[in-house]
Amino acid sequence: KKLARRPTKDDRPPPQVLCRSPNRASCIVPNKRPSSIMFMPGQPAEDPQAVADRKAGMARVEEWTLMLIPANIREGVIVTVQEVQCGDPTCAPIDTAITIVFSSGGSGMLGIPMEVKDVKPEHVKTVFPPNEILTKWHAGEDADWPPLDEDYELDEDNMPRLRFVLGQRVECRIGPDAVTGWCGGTVTQLWYREANWPPGSFAPYQIQLDDGRMIFAPQDVDQVIRSGPQAPAAQQAATLPDN
């Protein structure tokens, strides 16, 4: 539900898709030093009025969020608002994700299950964390919001069927060039999540790239992750057991 970088008001990233379980009402954007995020191919051109409405909505939500942060910890705060698409047909098709980054480097995230243009001040207040949580974020401490359900378990029966299995070789789109922007890797986990993501939020795959980096795939589509060749010979030799 961190950040690689903070987009400016005129440079918002397109919505991203994270598959998740159907019992979660808000999507997520990673907010604390996540695994490297894969390159997301560009989205189709939007209606100019829809773009303007979304930007205006983001500006309003940023302002409302800042005003709810106590004045004694507000200085230097960066608020980023994005729309996040959900791949699950049983949930809100587009959610509004709010990331709060304090000058200390601490951060947190909250989500609202509706498009940003429809968000009102009362919606932000309803999902806003108490001052105790905000103070911990300001201090750089981990604090789950909303509180994690310790009994929560992934219901795989209700998750979409994935195309790849554990240990399968794949290629991942990690750069903008459609030909050279791919890197080989191996699927290391299905339905990956990070500790700071809200309950019920998952990425389809975690992948270890051939260069050693660990990333996750935000979509299970060929434009992002596809079947790949076998690992380089040197890498295969490195994994063989010693005699």
Short mmCIF file of C-alpha atoms in Angstrom, two decimals:
data_model
loop_
_atom_site.label_atom_id
_atom_site.label_comp_id
_atom_site.label_asym_id
_atom_site.label_seq_id
_atom_site.Cartn_x
_atom_site.Cartn_y
_atom_site.Cartn_z
CA LYS A 1 0.00 0.00 0.00
CA LYS A 2 8.77 4.30 0.05
CA LEU A 3 9.78 5.77 -2.22
CA ALA A 4 12.01 5.43 -5.22
CA ARG A 5 11.58 9.16 -5.69
CA ARG A 6 8.99 11.80 -4.99
CA PRO A 7 7.15 12.83 -8.15
CA THR A 8 6.49 16.51 -8.70
CA LYS A 9 2.95 17.75 -9.18
CA ASP A 10 3.45 17.71 -12.94
CA ASP A 11 5.29 14.39 -13.06
CA ARG A 12 3.00 11.86 -11.44
CA PRO A 13 3.67 8.21 -12.25
CA PRO A 14 0.86 6.29 -13.91
CA PRO A 15 -1.29 4.06 -11.70
CA GLN A 16 0.31 0.72 -10.86
CA VAL A 17 -1.41 -2.60 -10.30
CA LEU A 18 -0.77 -4.85 -7.34
CA CYS A 19 -2.84 -8.02 -7.12
CA ARG A 20 -4.29 -8.50 -3.68
CA SER A 21 -6.83 -10.52 -1.77
CA PRO A 22 -10.50 -9.61 -2.07
CA ASN A 23 -11.02 -8.81 1.62
CA ARG A 24 -8.87 -5.68 1.60
CA ALA A 25 -10.49 -2.33 0.89
CA SER A 26 -7.47 -0.22 -0.03
CA CYS A 27 -4.56 -0.68 -2.42
CA ILE A 28 -0.98 0.06 -1.51
CA VAL A 29 2.10 1.82 -2.67
CA PRO A 30 5.36 0.61 -1.10
CA ASN A 31 6.60 3.28 1.29
CA LYS A 32 9.82 2.16 3.02
CA ARG A 33 12.86 1.17 0.99
CA PRO A 34 11.09 -1.48 -1.08
CA SER A 35 12.70 -3.98 -3.35
CA SER A 36 13.59 -2.32 -6.65
CA ILE A 37 10.38 -1.66 -8.55
CA MET A 38 10.23 -2.81 -12.14
CA PHE A 39 9.72 -0.49 -15.05
CA MET A 40 6.05 -0.05 -15.89
CA PRO A 41 5.24 0.45 -19.58
CA GLY A 42 3.38 3.66 -20.37
CA GLN A 43 -0.39 3.85 -20.14
CA PRO A 44 -2.69 4.93 -23.00
CA ALA A 45 -3.27 8.66 -23.39
CA GLU A 46 -5.98 10.02 -21.10
CA ASP A 47 -8.65 12.61 -21.60
CA PRO A 48 -7.14 16.03 -20.70
CA GLN A 49 -10.07 16.86 -18.42
CA ALA A 50 -9.63 13.59 -16.51
CA VAL A 51 -5.94 14.38 -16.04
CA ALA A 52 -6.78 17.88 -14.79
CA ASP A 53 -9.42 16.54 -12.38
CA ARG A 54 -6.97 14.00 -10.98
CA LYS A 55 -4.22 16.57 -10.46
CA ALA A 56 -6.65 18.92 -8.74
CA GLY A 57 -7.84 16.09 -6.52
CA MET A 58 -4.27 15.16 -5.60
CA ALA A 59 -3.51 18.75 -4.64
CA ARG A 60 -6.58 18.90 -2.40
CA VAL A 61 -5.77 15.61 -0.66
CA GLU A 62 -2.16 16.72 -0.10
CA GLU A 63 -3.39 19.93 1.54
CA TRP A 64 -5.92 18.15 3.75
CA THR A 65 -3.32 15.59 4.80
CA LEU A 66 -0.79 18.26 5.77
CA MET A 67 -3.37 20.08 7.88
CA LEU A 68 -4.12 16.89 9.86
CA ILE A 69 -0.47 16.41 10.83
CA PRO A 70 0.32 18.06 14.20
CA ALA A 71 2.14 21.37 13.77
CA ASN A 72 5.08 20.27 15.94
CA ILE A 73 6.05 17.51 13.47
CA ARG A 74 4.75 19.05 10.24
CA GLU A 75 7.85 20.96 9.19
CA GLY A 76 9.61 19.41 6.19
CA VAL A 77 6.86 16.83 5.61
CA ILE A 78 6.36 15.62 2.04
CA VAL A 79 2.95 14.26 1.10
CA THR A 80 2.60 12.26 -2.10
CA VAL A 81 -0.79 11.22 -3.47
CA GLN A 82 -1.27 8.61 -6.19
CA GLU A 83 -4.08 6.62 -7.68
CA VAL A 84 -3.51 2.85 -7.55
CA GLN A 85 -5.39 0.37 -9.69
CA CYS A 86 -6.53 -2.92 -8.22
CA GLY A 87 -6.45 -6.11 -10.26
CA ASP A 88 -9.17 -7.73 -8.14
CA PRO A 89 -12.69 -7.30 -9.57
CA THR A 90 -14.27 -7.53 -6.10
CA CYS A 91 -12.59 -4.39 -4.75
CA ALA A 92 -12.64 -0.70 -5.63
CA PRO A 93 -11.16 -0.42 -9.14
CA ILE A 94 -9.06 2.62 -8.23
CA ASP A 95 -7.86 3.62 -4.77
CA THR A 96 -6.18 6.76 -3.53
CA ALA A 97 -2.85 6.11 -1.79
CA ILE A 98 -1.32 8.78 0.45
CA THR A 99 2.33 8.56 1.47
CA ILE A 100 3.68 10.79 4.25
CA VAL A 101 7.45 11.26 4.40
CA PHE A 102 8.94 13.13 7.36
CA SER A 103 12.20 15.08 7.29
CA SER A 104 13.72 12.38 9.51
CA GLY A 105 13.25 9.87 6.70
CA GLY A 106 10.44 8.07 8.50
CA SER A 107 7.30 7.49 6.51
CA GLY A 108 3.89 5.88 6.44
CA MET A 109 1.01 5.24 4.08
CA LEU A 110 -2.76 5.20 4.11
CA GLY A 111 -5.33 4.32 1.46
CA ILE A 112 -8.83 5.44 0.53
CA PRO A 113 -10.95 3.11 -1.65
CA MET A 114 -12.06 5.65 -4.26
CA GLU A 115 -10.72 7.84 -7.04
CA VAL A 116 -8.87 10.91 -5.87
CA LYS A 117 -11.35 13.28 -7.54
CA ASP A 118 -14.10 11.89 -5.28
CA VAL A 119 -12.16 12.15 -2.00
CA LYS A 120 -13.56 14.58 0.57
CA PRO A 121 -11.93 15.88 3.80
CA GLU A 122 -13.98 13.47 5.91
CA HIS A 123 -12.61 10.51 3.95
CA VAL A 124 -9.06 11.53 4.78
CA LYS A 125 -9.96 12.01 8.45
CA THR A 126 -11.56 8.56 8.63
CA VAL A 127 -8.39 6.72 7.53
CA PHE A 128 -5.91 9.08 9.22
CA PRO A 129 -3.66 7.57 11.91
CA PRO A 130 -3.66 8.87 15.49
CA ASN A 131 -0.91 11.20 16.68
CA GLU A 132 0.85 8.30 18.39
CA ILE A 133 1.42 6.61 15.04
CA LEU A 134 2.42 9.86 13.33
CA THR A 135 4.96 10.56 16.08
CA LYS A 136 6.54 7.15 15.56
CA TRP A 137 6.75 7.73 11.80
CA HIS A 138 8.31 11.12 12.47
CA ALA A 139 10.92 9.44 14.68
CA GLY A 140 11.72 6.93 11.96
CA GLU A 141 10.15 4.04 13.86
CA ASP A 142 8.06 1.27 12.31
CA ALA A 143 4.38 1.58 13.13
CA ASP A 144 1.69 -0.34 11.27
CA TRP A 145 -1.34 1.60 10.10
CA PRO A 146 -3.93 0.30 9.99
CA PRO A 147 -2.85 -2.23 12.63
CA LEU A 148 -1.83 -5.56 11.17
CA ASP A 149 -4.11 -8.51 11.70
CA GLU A 150 -1.82 -11.08 13.29
CA ASP A 151 -4.16 -13.87 12.21
CA TYR A 152 -4.27 -12.74 8.59
CA GLU A 153 -3.36 -15.44 6.09
CA LEU A 154 -3.23 -15.38 2.32
CA ASP A 155 -6.29 -17.11 0.88
CA GLU A 156 -4.69 -18.59 -2.23
CA ASP A 157 -7.98 -20.10 -3.37
CA ASN A 158 -9.33 -16.60 -3.96
CA MET A 159 -6.22 -15.22 -5.64
CA PRO A 160 -5.85 -15.02 -9.43
CA ARG A 161 -3.96 -17.90 -11.05
CA LEU A 162 -0.34 -16.94 -11.76
CA ARG A 163 1.52 -17.88 -14.95
CA PHE A 164 4.88 -18.78 -13.36
CA VAL A 165 5.92 -21.08 -10.51
CA LEU A 166 8.65 -20.98 -7.88
CA GLY A 167 12.10 -21.45 -9.36
CA GLN A 168 10.99 -20.67 -12.91
CA ARG A 169 13.30 -18.62 -15.11
CA VAL A 170 11.85 -15.31 -16.26
CA GLU A 171 12.85 -12.01 -17.80
CA CYS A 172 11.81 -8.77 -16.09
CA ARG A 173 11.30 -5.34 -17.64
CA ILE A 174 13.52 -3.03 -15.60
CA GLY A 175 14.19 -0.25 -18.11
CA PRO A 176 12.32 1.92 -20.62
CA ASP A 177 13.76 0.33 -23.77
CA ALA A 178 11.42 -2.40 -25.03
CA VAL A 179 14.36 -4.38 -26.46
CA THR A 180 17.27 -3.85 -24.07
CA GLY A 181 15.34 -3.05 -20.88
CA TRP A 182 15.03 -6.68 -19.75
CA CYS A 183 17.01 -8.70 -17.21
CA GLY A 184 16.93 -12.42 -16.53
CA GLY A 185 16.04 -13.78 -13.12
CA THR A 186 14.38 -16.52 -11.10
CA VAL A 187 11.02 -16.45 -9.30
CA THR A 188 11.74 -16.76 -5.58
CA GLN A 189 8.29 -16.13 -4.09
CA LEU A 190 4.66 -16.06 -5.17
CA TRP A 191 2.31 -13.42 -3.78
CA TYR A 192 5.14 -11.39 -2.30
CA ARG A 193 4.55 -8.70 0.30
CA GLU A 194 6.68 -6.45 2.48
CA ALA A 195 6.20 -5.96 6.20
CA ASN A 196 5.14 -2.32 5.88
CA TRP A 197 2.41 -3.04 3.32
CA PRO A 198 -1.18 -3.07 4.61
CA PRO A 199 -2.77 -6.48 5.19
CA GLY A 200 -4.13 -8.10 2.07
CA SER A 201 -1.75 -6.32 -0.32
CA PHE A 202 0.51 -8.44 -2.50
CA ALA A 203 2.66 -8.36 -5.63
CA PRO A 204 2.40 -11.45 -7.85
CA TYR A 205 6.11 -12.32 -7.77
CA GLN A 206 9.42 -11.65 -6.09
CA ILE A 207 12.36 -12.26 -8.42
CA GLN A 208 16.10 -12.51 -7.90
CA LEU A 209 17.78 -11.03 -10.95
CA ASP A 210 20.93 -12.57 -12.40
CA ASP A 211 22.91 -9.58 -11.11
CA GLY A 212 21.80 -10.39 -7.55
CA ARG A 213 19.17 -7.72 -7.07
CA MET A 214 15.84 -8.66 -5.50
CA ILE A 215 12.79 -7.06 -7.08
CA PHE A 216 9.06 -7.67 -7.24
CA ALA A 217 6.76 -7.71 -10.25
CA PRO A 218 3.72 -5.45 -9.77
CA GLN A 219 1.80 -7.10 -12.62
CA ASP A 220 1.54 -10.60 -14.06
CA VAL A 221 1.61 -9.52 -17.72
CA ASP A 222 4.10 -10.04 -20.53
CA GLN A 223 4.93 -6.34 -20.68
CA VAL A 224 6.41 -6.65 -17.18
CA ILE A 225 7.49 -10.27 -16.70
CA ARG A 226 7.85 -13.03 -19.30
CA SER A 227 9.28 -16.53 -19.62
CA GLY A 228 13.06 -16.42 -19.78
CA PRO A 229 16.07 -18.54 -20.81
CA GLN A 230 18.12 -20.71 -18.48
CA ALA A 231 20.52 -19.05 -16.04
CA PRO A 232 24.03 -18.26 -17.30
CA ALA A 233 26.44 -21.19 -16.96
CA ALA A 234 28.57 -19.40 -14.36
CA GLN A 235 25.54 -18.80 -12.19
CA GLN A 236 24.39 -22.41 -12.48
CA ALA A 237 27.87 -23.62 -11.49
CA ALA A 238 27.82 -21.37 -8.44
CA THR A 239 24.68 -23.11 -7.20
CA LEU A 240 26.01 -26.66 -7.60
CA PRO A 241 26.78 -28.47 -4.31
CA ASP A 242 30.43 -29.10 -3.43
CA ASN A 243 31.68 -32.68 -3.82
#
